[in-house]
Backbone as JSON, one array per atom type, in Angstrom:
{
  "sequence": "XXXXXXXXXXXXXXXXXXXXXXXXXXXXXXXXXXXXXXXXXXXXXXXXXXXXXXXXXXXXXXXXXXXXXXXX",
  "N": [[206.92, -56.65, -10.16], [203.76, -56.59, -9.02], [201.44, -59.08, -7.29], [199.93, -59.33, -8.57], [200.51, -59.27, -11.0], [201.31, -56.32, -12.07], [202.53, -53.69, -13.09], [203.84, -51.79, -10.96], [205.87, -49.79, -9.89], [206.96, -46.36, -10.21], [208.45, -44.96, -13.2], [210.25, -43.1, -13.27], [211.04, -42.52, -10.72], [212.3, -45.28, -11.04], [214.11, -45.29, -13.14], [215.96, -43.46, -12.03], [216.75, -44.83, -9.8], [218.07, -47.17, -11.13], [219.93, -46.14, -12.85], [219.5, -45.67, -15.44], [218.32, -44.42, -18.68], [215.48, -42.49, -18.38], [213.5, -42.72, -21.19], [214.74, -44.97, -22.16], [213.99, -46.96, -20.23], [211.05, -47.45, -20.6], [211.06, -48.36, -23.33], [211.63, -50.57, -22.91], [210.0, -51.75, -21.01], [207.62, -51.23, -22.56], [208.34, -53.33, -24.26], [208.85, -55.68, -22.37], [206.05, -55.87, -21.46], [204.81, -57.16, -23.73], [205.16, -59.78, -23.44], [204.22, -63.15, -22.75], [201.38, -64.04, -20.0], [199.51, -62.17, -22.36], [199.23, -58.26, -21.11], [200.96, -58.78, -18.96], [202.85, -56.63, -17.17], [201.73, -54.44, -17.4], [200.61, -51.3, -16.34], [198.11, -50.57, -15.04], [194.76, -51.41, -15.03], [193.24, -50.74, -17.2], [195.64, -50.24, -19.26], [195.8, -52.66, -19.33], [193.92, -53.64, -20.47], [194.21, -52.22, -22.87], [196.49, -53.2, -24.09], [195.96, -55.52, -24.53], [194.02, -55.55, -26.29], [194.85, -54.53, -28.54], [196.72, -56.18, -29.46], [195.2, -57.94, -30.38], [193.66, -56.74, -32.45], [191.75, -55.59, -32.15], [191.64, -52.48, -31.21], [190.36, -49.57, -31.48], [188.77, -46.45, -32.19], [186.35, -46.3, -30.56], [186.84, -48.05, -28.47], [188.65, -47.34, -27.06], [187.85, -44.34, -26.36], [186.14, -45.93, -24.59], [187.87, -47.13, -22.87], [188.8, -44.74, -21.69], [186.93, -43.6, -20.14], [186.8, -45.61, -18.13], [186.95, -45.6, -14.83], [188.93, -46.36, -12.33]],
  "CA": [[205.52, -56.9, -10.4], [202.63, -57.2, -7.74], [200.56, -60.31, -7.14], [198.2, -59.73, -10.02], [201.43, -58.8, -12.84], [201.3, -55.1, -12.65], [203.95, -52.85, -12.77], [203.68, -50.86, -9.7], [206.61, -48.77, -9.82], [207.16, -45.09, -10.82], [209.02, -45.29, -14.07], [211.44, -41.8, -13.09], [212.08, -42.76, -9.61], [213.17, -46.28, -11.11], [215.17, -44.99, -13.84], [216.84, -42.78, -11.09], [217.74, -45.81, -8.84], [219.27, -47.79, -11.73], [220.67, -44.97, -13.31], [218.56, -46.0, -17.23], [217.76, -43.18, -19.58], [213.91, -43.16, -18.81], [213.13, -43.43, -21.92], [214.9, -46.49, -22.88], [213.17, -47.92, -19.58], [210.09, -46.72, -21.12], [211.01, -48.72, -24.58], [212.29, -51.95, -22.16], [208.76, -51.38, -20.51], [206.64, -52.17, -23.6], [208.56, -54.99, -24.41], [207.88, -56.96, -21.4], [204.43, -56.02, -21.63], [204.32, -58.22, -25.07], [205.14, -61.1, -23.03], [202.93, -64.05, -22.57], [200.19, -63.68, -20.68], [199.47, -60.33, -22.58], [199.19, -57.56, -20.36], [201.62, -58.46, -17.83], [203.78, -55.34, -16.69], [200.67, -53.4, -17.49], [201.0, -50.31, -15.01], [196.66, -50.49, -14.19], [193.58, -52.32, -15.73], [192.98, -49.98, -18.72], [196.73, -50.42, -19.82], [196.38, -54.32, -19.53], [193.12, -53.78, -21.7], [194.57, -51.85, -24.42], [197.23, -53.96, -24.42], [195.22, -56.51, -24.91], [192.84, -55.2, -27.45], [195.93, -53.78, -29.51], [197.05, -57.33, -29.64], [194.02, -58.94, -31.07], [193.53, -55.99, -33.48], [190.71, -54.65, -31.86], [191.47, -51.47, -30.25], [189.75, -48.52, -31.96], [188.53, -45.45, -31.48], [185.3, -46.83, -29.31], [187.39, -48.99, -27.62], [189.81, -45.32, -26.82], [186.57, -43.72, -25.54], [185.57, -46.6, -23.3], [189.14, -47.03, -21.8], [189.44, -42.95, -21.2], [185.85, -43.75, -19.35], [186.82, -46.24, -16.92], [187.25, -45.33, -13.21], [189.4, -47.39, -11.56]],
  "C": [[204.82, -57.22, -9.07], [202.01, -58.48, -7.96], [199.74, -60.47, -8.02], [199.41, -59.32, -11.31], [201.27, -57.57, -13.06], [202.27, -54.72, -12.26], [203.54, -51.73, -12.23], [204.84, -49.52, -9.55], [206.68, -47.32, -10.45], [208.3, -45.46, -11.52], [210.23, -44.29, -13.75], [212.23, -42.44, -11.79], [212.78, -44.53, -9.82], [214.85, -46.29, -12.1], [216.4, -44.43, -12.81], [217.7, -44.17, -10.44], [218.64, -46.24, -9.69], [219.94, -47.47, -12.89], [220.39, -45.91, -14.95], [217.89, -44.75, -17.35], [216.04, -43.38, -18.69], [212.85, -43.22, -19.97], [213.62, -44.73, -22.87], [214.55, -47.39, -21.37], [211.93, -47.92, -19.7], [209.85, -47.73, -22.15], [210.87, -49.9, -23.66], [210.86, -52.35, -21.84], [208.02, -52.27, -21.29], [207.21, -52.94, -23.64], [208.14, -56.14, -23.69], [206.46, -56.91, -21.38], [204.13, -56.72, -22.91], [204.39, -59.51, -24.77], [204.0, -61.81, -22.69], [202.86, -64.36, -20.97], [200.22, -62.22, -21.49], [198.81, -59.35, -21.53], [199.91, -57.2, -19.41], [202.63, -57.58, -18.14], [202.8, -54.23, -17.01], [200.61, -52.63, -16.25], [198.99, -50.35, -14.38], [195.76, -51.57, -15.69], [194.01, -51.64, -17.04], [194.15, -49.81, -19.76], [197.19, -51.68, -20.44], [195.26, -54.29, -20.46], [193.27, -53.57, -23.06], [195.38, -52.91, -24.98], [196.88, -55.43, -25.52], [194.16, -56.67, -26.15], [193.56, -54.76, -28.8], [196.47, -55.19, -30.47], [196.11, -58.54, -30.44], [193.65, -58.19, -32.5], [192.32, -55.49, -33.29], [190.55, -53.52, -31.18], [191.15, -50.33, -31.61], [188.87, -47.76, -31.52], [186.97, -45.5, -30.34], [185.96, -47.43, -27.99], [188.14, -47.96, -26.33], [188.94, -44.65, -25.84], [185.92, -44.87, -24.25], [186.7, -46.65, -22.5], [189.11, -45.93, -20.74], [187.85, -43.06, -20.34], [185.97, -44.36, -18.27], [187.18, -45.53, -15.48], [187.85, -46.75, -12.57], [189.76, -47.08, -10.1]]
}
């Protein structure tokens, strides 16, 4: 994780190093992202938002359209 709780790494070239399917570092992935605070291991903003909006029970299809809008 970086200084702000994101997960910075490329998910292939990590699987590669520590020789993990990438998709069960993929599954491993979300999990830590359910940890408290919510969002952390979120790979950018709009990942730690959903996350976050998924979690409260407010992510819907407005919510979908403003995400897929952001510029980061």
């Amino acid at each position: 994780l970086d200084e702000n709780g994101y997960f910075r790494e490329n998910i292939f070239n990590l699987s590669q190093k520590i020789n993990i399917e990438q998709d069960l570092l993929e599954k491993i992935l979300q999990k830590l992202q359910k940890l408290d605070p919510s969002g952390i291991f979120a790979r950018d903003l709009k990942e730690m938002l959903k996350i976050q909006l998924v979690e409260k029970k407010l992510y819907d299809h407005k919510f979908e359209l403003l995400l897929l809008n952001i510029d980061i």
